[in-house]
Short mmCIF file of C-alpha atoms in Angstrom, two decimals:
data_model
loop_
_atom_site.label_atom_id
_atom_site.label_comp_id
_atom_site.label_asym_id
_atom_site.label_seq_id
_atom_site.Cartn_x
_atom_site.Cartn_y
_atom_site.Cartn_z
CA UNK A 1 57.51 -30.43 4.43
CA UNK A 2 55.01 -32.01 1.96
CA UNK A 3 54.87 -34.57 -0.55
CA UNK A 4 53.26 -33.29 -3.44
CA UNK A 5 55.53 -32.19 -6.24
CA UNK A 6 55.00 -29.94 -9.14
CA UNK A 7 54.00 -32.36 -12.56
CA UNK A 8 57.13 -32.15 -15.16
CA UNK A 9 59.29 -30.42 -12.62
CA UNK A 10 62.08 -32.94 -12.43
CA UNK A 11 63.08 -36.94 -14.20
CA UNK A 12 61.76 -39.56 -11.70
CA UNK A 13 62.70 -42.24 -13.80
CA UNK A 14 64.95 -43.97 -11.59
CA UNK A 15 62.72 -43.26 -8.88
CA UNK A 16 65.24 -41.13 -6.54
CA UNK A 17 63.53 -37.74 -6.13
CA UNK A 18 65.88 -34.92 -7.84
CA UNK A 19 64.46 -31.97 -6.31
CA UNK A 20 66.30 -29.51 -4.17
CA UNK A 21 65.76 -30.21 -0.08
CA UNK A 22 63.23 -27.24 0.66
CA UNK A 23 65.35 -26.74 3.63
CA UNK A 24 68.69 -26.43 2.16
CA UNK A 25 66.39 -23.12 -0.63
CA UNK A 26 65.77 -21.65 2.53
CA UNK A 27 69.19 -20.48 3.62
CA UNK A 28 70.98 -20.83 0.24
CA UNK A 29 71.87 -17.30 -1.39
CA UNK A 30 74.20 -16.18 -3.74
CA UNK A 31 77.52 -16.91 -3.09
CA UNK A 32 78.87 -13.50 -4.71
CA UNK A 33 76.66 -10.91 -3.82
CA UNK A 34 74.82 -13.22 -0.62
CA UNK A 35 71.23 -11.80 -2.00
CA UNK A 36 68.46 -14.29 -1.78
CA UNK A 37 67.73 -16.32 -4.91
CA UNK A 38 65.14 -17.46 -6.88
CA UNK A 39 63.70 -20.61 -7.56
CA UNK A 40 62.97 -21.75 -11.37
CA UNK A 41 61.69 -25.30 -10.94
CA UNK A 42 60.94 -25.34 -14.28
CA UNK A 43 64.46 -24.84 -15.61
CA UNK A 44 66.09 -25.99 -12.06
CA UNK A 45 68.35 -22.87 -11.55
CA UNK A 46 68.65 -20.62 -8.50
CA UNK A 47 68.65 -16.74 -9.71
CA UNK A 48 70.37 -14.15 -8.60
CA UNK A 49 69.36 -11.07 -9.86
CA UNK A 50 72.02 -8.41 -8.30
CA UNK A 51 74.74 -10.85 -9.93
CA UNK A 52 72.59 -11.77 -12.93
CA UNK A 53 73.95 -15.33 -12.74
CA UNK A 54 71.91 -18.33 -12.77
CA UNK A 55 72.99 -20.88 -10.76
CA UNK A 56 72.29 -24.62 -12.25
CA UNK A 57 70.73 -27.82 -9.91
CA UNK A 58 71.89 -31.17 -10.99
CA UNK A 59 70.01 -33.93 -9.13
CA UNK A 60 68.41 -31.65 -6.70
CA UNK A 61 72.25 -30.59 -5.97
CA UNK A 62 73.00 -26.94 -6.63
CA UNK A 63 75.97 -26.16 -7.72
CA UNK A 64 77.04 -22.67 -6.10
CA UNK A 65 80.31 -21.96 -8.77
CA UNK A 66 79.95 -18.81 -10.33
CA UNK A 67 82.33 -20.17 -13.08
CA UNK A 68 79.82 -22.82 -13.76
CA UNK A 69 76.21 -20.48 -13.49
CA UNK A 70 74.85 -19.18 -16.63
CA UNK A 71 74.90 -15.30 -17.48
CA UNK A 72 71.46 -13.38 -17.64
CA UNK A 73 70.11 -10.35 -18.37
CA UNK B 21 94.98 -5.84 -14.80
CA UNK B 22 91.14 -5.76 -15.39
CA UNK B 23 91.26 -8.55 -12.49
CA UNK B 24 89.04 -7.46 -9.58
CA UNK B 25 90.84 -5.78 -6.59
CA UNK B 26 91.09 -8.71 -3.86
CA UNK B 27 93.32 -10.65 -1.81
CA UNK B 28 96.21 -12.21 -3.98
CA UNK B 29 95.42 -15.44 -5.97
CA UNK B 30 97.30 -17.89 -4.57
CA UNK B 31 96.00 -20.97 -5.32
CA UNK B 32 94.38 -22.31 -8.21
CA UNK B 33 90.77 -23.14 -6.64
CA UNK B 34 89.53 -24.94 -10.01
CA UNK B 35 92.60 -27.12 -10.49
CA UNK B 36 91.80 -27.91 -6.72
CA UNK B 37 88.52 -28.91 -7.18
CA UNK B 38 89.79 -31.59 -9.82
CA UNK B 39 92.33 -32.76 -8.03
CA UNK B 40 90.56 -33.53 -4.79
CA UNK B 41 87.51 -35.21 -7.20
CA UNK B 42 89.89 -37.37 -8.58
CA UNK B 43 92.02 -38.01 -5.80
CA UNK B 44 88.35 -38.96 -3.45
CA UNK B 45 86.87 -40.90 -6.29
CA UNK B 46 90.39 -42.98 -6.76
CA UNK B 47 89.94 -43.47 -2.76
CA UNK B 48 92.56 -41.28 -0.95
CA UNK B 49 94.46 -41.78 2.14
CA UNK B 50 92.86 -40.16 4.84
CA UNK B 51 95.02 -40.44 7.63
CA UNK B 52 95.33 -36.40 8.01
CA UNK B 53 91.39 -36.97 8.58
CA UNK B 54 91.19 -39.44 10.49
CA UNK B 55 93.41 -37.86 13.08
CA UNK B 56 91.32 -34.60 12.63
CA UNK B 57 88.17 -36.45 12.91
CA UNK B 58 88.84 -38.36 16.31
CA UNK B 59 90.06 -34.79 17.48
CA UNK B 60 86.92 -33.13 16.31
CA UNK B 61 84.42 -35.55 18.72
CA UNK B 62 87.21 -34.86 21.75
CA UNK B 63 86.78 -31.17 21.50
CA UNK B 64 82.93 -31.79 20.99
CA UNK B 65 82.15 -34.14 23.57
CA UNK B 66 83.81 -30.75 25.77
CA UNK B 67 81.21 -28.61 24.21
CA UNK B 68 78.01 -28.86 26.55
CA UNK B 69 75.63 -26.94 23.80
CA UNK B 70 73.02 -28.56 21.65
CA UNK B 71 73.94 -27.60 17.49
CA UNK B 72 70.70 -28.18 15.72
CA UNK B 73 71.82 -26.58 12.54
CA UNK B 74 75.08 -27.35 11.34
CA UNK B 75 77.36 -27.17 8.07
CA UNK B 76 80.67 -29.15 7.34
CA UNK B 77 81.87 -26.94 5.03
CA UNK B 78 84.60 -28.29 2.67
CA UNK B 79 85.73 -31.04 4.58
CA UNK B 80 87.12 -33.84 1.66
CA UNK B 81 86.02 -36.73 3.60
CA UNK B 82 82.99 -37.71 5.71
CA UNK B 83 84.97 -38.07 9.08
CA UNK B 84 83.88 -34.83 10.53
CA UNK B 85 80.32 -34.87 9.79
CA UNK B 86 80.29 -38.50 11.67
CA UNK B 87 82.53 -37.09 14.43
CA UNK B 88 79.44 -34.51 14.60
CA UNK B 89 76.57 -37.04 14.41
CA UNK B 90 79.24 -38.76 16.81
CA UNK B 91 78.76 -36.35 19.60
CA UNK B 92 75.16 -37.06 19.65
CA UNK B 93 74.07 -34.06 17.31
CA UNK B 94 72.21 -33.94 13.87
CA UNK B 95 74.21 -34.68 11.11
CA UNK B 96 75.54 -31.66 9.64
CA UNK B 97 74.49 -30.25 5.93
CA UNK B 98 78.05 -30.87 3.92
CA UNK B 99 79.07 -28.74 1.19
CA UNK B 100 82.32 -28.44 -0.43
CA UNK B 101 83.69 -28.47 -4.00
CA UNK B 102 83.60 -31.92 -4.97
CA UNK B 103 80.20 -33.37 -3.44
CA UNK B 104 78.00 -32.84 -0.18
CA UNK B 105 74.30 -31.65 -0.53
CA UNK B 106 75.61 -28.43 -2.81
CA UNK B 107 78.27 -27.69 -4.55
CA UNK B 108 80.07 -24.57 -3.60
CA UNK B 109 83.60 -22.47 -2.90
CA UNK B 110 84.43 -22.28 0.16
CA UNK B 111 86.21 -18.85 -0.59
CA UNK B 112 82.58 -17.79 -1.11
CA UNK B 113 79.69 -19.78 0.95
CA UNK B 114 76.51 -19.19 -0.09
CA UNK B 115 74.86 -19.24 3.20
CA UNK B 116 72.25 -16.78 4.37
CA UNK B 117 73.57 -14.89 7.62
CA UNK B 118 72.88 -17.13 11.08
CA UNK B 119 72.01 -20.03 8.80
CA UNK B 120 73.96 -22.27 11.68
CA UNK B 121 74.62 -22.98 14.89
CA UNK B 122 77.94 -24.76 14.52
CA UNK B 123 79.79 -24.96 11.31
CA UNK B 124 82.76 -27.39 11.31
CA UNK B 125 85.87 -27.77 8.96
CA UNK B 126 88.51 -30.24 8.25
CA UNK B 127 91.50 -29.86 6.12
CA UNK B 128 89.89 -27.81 3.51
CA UNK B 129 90.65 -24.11 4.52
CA UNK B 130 94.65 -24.31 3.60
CA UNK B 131 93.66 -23.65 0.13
CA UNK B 132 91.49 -20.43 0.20
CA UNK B 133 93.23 -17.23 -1.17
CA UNK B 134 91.58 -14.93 1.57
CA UNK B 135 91.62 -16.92 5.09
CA UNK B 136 90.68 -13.49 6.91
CA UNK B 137 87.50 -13.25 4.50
CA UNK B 138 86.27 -16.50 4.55
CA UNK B 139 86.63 -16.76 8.71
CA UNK B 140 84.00 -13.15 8.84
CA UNK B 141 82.28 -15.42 6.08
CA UNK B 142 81.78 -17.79 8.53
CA UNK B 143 80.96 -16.00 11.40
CA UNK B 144 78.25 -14.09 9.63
CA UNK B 145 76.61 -17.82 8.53
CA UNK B 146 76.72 -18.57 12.30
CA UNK B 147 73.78 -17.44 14.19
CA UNK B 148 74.81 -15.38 17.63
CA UNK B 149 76.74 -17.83 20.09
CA UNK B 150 77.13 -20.32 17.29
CA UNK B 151 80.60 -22.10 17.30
CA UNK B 152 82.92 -22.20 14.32
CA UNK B 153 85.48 -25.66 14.62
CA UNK B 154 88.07 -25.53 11.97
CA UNK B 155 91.24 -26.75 11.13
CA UNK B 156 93.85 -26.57 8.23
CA UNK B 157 97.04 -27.73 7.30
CA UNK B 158 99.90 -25.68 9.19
CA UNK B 159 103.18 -23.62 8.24
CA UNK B 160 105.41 -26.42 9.80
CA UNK B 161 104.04 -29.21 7.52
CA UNK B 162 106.55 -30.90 5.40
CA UNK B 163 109.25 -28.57 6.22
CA UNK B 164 111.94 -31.39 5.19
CA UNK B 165 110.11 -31.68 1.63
CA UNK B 166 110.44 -27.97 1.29
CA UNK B 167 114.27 -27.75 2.13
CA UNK B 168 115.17 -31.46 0.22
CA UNK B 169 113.09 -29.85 -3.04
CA UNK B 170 114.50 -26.15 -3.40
CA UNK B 171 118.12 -27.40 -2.20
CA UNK B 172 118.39 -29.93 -5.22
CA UNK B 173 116.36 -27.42 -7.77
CA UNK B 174 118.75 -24.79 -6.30
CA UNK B 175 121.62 -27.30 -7.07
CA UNK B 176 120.84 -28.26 -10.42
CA UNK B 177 118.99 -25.39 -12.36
CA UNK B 178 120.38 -22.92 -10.62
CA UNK B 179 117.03 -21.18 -8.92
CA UNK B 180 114.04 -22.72 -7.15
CA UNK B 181 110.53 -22.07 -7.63
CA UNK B 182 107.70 -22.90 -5.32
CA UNK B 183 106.89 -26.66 -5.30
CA UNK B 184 104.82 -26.62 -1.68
CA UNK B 185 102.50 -24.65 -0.91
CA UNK B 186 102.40 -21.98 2.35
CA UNK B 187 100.29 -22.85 5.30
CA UNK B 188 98.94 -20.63 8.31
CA UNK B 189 101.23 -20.11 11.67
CA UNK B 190 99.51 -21.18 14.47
CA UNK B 191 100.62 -18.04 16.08
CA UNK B 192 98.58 -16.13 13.29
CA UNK B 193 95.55 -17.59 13.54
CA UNK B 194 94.29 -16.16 17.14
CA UNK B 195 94.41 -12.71 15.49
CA UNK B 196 92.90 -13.74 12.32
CA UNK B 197 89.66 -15.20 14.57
CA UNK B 198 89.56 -11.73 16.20
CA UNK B 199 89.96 -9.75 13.09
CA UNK B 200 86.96 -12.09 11.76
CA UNK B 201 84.91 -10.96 14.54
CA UNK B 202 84.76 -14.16 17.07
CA UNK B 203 84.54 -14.44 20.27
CA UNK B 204 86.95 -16.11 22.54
CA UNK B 205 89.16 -17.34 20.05
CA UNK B 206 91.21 -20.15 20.68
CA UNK B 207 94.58 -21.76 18.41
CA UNK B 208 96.72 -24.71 18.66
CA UNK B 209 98.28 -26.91 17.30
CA UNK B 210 98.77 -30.89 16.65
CA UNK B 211 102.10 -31.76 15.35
CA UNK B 212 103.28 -35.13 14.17
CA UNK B 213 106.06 -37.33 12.10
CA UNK B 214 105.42 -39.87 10.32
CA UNK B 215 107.84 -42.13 8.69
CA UNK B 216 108.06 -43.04 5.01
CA UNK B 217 110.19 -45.38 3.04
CA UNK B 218 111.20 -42.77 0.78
CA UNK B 219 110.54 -39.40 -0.50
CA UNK B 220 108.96 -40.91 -3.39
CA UNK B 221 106.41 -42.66 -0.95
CA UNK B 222 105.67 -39.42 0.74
CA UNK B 223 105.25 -37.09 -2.66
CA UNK B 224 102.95 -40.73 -3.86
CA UNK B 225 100.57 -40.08 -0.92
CA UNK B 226 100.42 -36.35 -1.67
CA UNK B 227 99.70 -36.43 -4.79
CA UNK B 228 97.17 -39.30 -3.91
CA UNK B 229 95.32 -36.71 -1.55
CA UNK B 230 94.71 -34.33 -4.34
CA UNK B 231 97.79 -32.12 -2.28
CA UNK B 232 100.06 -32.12 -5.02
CA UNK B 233 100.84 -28.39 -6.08
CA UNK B 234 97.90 -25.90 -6.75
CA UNK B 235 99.93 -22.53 -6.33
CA UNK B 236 98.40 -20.32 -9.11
CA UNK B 237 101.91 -19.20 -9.64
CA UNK B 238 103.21 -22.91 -9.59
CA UNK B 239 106.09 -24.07 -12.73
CA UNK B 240 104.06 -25.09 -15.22
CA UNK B 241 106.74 -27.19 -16.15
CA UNK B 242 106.65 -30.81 -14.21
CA UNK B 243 109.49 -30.93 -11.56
CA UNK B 244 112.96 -32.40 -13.63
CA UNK B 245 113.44 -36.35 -13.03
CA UNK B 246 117.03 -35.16 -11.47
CA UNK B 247 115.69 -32.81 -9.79
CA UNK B 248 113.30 -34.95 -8.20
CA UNK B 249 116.12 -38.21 -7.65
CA UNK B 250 118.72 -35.56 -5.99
CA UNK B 251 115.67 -34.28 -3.63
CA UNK B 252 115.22 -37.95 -2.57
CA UNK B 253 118.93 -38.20 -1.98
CA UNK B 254 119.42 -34.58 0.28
CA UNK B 255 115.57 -35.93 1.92
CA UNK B 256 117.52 -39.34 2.68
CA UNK B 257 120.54 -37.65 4.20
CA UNK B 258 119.30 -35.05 6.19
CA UNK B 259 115.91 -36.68 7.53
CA UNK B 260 116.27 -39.73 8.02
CA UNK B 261 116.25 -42.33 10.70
CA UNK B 262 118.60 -44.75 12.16
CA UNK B 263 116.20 -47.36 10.43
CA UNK B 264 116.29 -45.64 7.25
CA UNK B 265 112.95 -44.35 7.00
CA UNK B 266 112.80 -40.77 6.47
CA UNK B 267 110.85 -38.35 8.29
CA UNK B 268 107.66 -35.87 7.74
CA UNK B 269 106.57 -33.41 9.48
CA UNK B 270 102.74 -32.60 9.24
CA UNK B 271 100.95 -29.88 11.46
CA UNK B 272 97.44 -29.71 11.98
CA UNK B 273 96.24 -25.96 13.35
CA UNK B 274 92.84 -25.87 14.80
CA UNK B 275 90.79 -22.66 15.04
CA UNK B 276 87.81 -22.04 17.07
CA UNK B 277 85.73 -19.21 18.14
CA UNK B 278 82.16 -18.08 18.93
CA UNK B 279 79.88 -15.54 17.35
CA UNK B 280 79.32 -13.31 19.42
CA UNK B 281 76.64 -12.89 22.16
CA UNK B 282 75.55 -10.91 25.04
CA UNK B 283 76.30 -14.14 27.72
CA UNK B 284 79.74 -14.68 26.65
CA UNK B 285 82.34 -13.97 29.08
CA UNK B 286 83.99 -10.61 27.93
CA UNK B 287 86.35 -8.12 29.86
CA UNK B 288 84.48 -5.64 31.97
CA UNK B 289 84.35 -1.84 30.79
CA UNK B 290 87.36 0.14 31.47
CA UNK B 291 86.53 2.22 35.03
CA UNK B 292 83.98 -0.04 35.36
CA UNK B 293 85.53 -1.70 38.39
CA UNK B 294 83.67 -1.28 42.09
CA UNK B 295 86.73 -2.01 44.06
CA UNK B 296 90.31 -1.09 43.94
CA UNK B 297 92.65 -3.41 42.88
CA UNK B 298 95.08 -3.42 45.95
CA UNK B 299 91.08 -3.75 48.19
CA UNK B 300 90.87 -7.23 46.09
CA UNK B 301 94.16 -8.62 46.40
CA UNK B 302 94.34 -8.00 49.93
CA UNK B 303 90.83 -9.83 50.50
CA UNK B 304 92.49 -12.39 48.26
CA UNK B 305 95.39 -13.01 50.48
CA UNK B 306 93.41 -13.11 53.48
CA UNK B 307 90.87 -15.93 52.49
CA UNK B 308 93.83 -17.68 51.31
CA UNK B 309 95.20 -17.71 54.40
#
């Protein structure tokens, strides 16, 4: 695990880091079609391509719903 | 119609997940588990294994992941609907395959629409000879609400429509760990009463655990205020004790099995035996005697 963290990739106003445990991206996939995701740091989502659904993080939580991910091309 | 071909839809799982948030941010009772949670640590404390990786997986309170740290392993990754290090379904995990070497879960798995699918679920997020410890609300559970709410709906409107919701049979639930693809499954059961002033008192600690009804194909209208006084009557005369106090039935069914692997115990090939059976028993008998 490191320390450094991408500049502008998440609020650290209140101090409390709001990025997603590195550990917890490694065995996360999608919950519908259990492909591996993809990262987007900028926009915190977790991708999944083969169910084009876009999977939000809210305080370095991600919430897994498909009924809450956004629909992609 | 243009619904997706699946298991039934039995329960609502969205109106769940509200419920339960409200019901754990108002501060439920969590007797159920409690009980499950000092069960949990017996039946770890048994388990001579070390579980590096593990997952409490829809649990609604935090006594199983401390009955895990509790049995001197790492504290377990939670995730449910409602709050845990991600939000997810437990009808669908999303969990790479052998993400974990134990997965644990307490009182959550009653509400899932496909049991069967979510158990191979499971067993495919366990890595080989990982343990799966889960248990659920069972069929016997508030038997006496059941029979005090569809006599007096039955009584009064003329029909009765389902008010509780259906739990797993203990005597199911071996074959559903097989079908799932585990290993030396094991089932049982923990059955209790409590005692409660009232009906009212019960249905008010229900409803304060988020368990109030989530059937999909619940009566959207709110159960009639007579219906719901004559209940308490029939609940009074049929279940009650000397004291008073009536009686509830609640039944905990616990579920374990292992994913498989090549040192587990397993029956030996058919043919495969080097002696004949009458050869062994006699042997037997002889160094018994």
């Amino acid at each position: 695990m490191t320390d450094e963290r991408e500049p502008g990739a998440e609020k650290l106003e209140s101090g409390e880091p709001t990025r997603i445990d590195p550990r917890l991206l490694e065995i996360l996939v999608c919950p519908l079609t259990k492909t591996t995701l993809e990262y987007d740091s900028a926009r915190q989502e977790l991708i999944s391509r083969s169910a084009r659904l876009a999977y939000p993080i809210r305080d370095g939580i991600p919430i897994m719903l498909p009924e809450e991910a956004r629909q992609i091309d | 119609m243009s619904e997706t071909v699946g298991p039934p839809k039995i329960f609502d799982r969205a109106l769940l997940r509200r419920r339960l948030s409200r019901a754990l941010t108002k501060g439920a009772p969590d007797f159920l588990m409690k009980r499950a949670g000092d069960d949990l640590l017996d039946r770890l404390l048994t388990v001579k294994r070390e579980f590096p990786r593990s997952l409490d997986l829809g649990s609604p309170s935090a006594h199983f992941s401390e009955a895990v740290v509790a049995s001197g392993r790492a504290p377990p990754l939670r995730a449910s609907g409602f709050g845990g290090a991600a939000i997810i379904d437990e009808e669908v995990p999303p969990f790479a395959p052998g993400s974990f070497d134990l997965i644990v879960s307490g009182m959550a798995l009653q509400w899932v629409n496909d049991l069967p699918g979510v158990l191979a679920q499971a067993r495919r997020m366990l890595a080989p000879d990982g343990l799966l410890l889960a248990c659920l609300v069972g069929g016997a559970s508030l038997v006496e609400l059941r029979a005090a709410l569809a006599q007096a709906e039955e009584e009064i409107t003329g029909g009765a429509s389902p008010r509780v919701s259906p739990f797993v049979d203990v005597r199911d639930m071996g074959a559903l760990l097989q079908r799932a693809g585990f290993a030396l499954p094991v089932a049982d059961v923990d059955s209790f009463t409590l005692r409660y002033d009232s009906m009212f008192a019960l249905m008010g600690d229900l409803r304060a655990m988020g368990a109030a009804n989530v059937l999909a194909k619940r009566a959207r209208r709110p159960l009639r205020r007579d219906v719901v006084a004559r209940a308490a009557q029939i609940y009074a005369e049929r279940f009650s004790d000397a004291g008073g106090r009536v009686r509830a039935t609640f039944e905990i069914v616990w579920a374990s099995g292992w994913a498989p692997h090549e040192s587990q115990q397993k029956p030996a090939k058919r043919g495969s035996a080097t002696m004949r059976l009458e050869d062994a028993m006699k042997s037997a008998r002889e160094s018994d005697a």
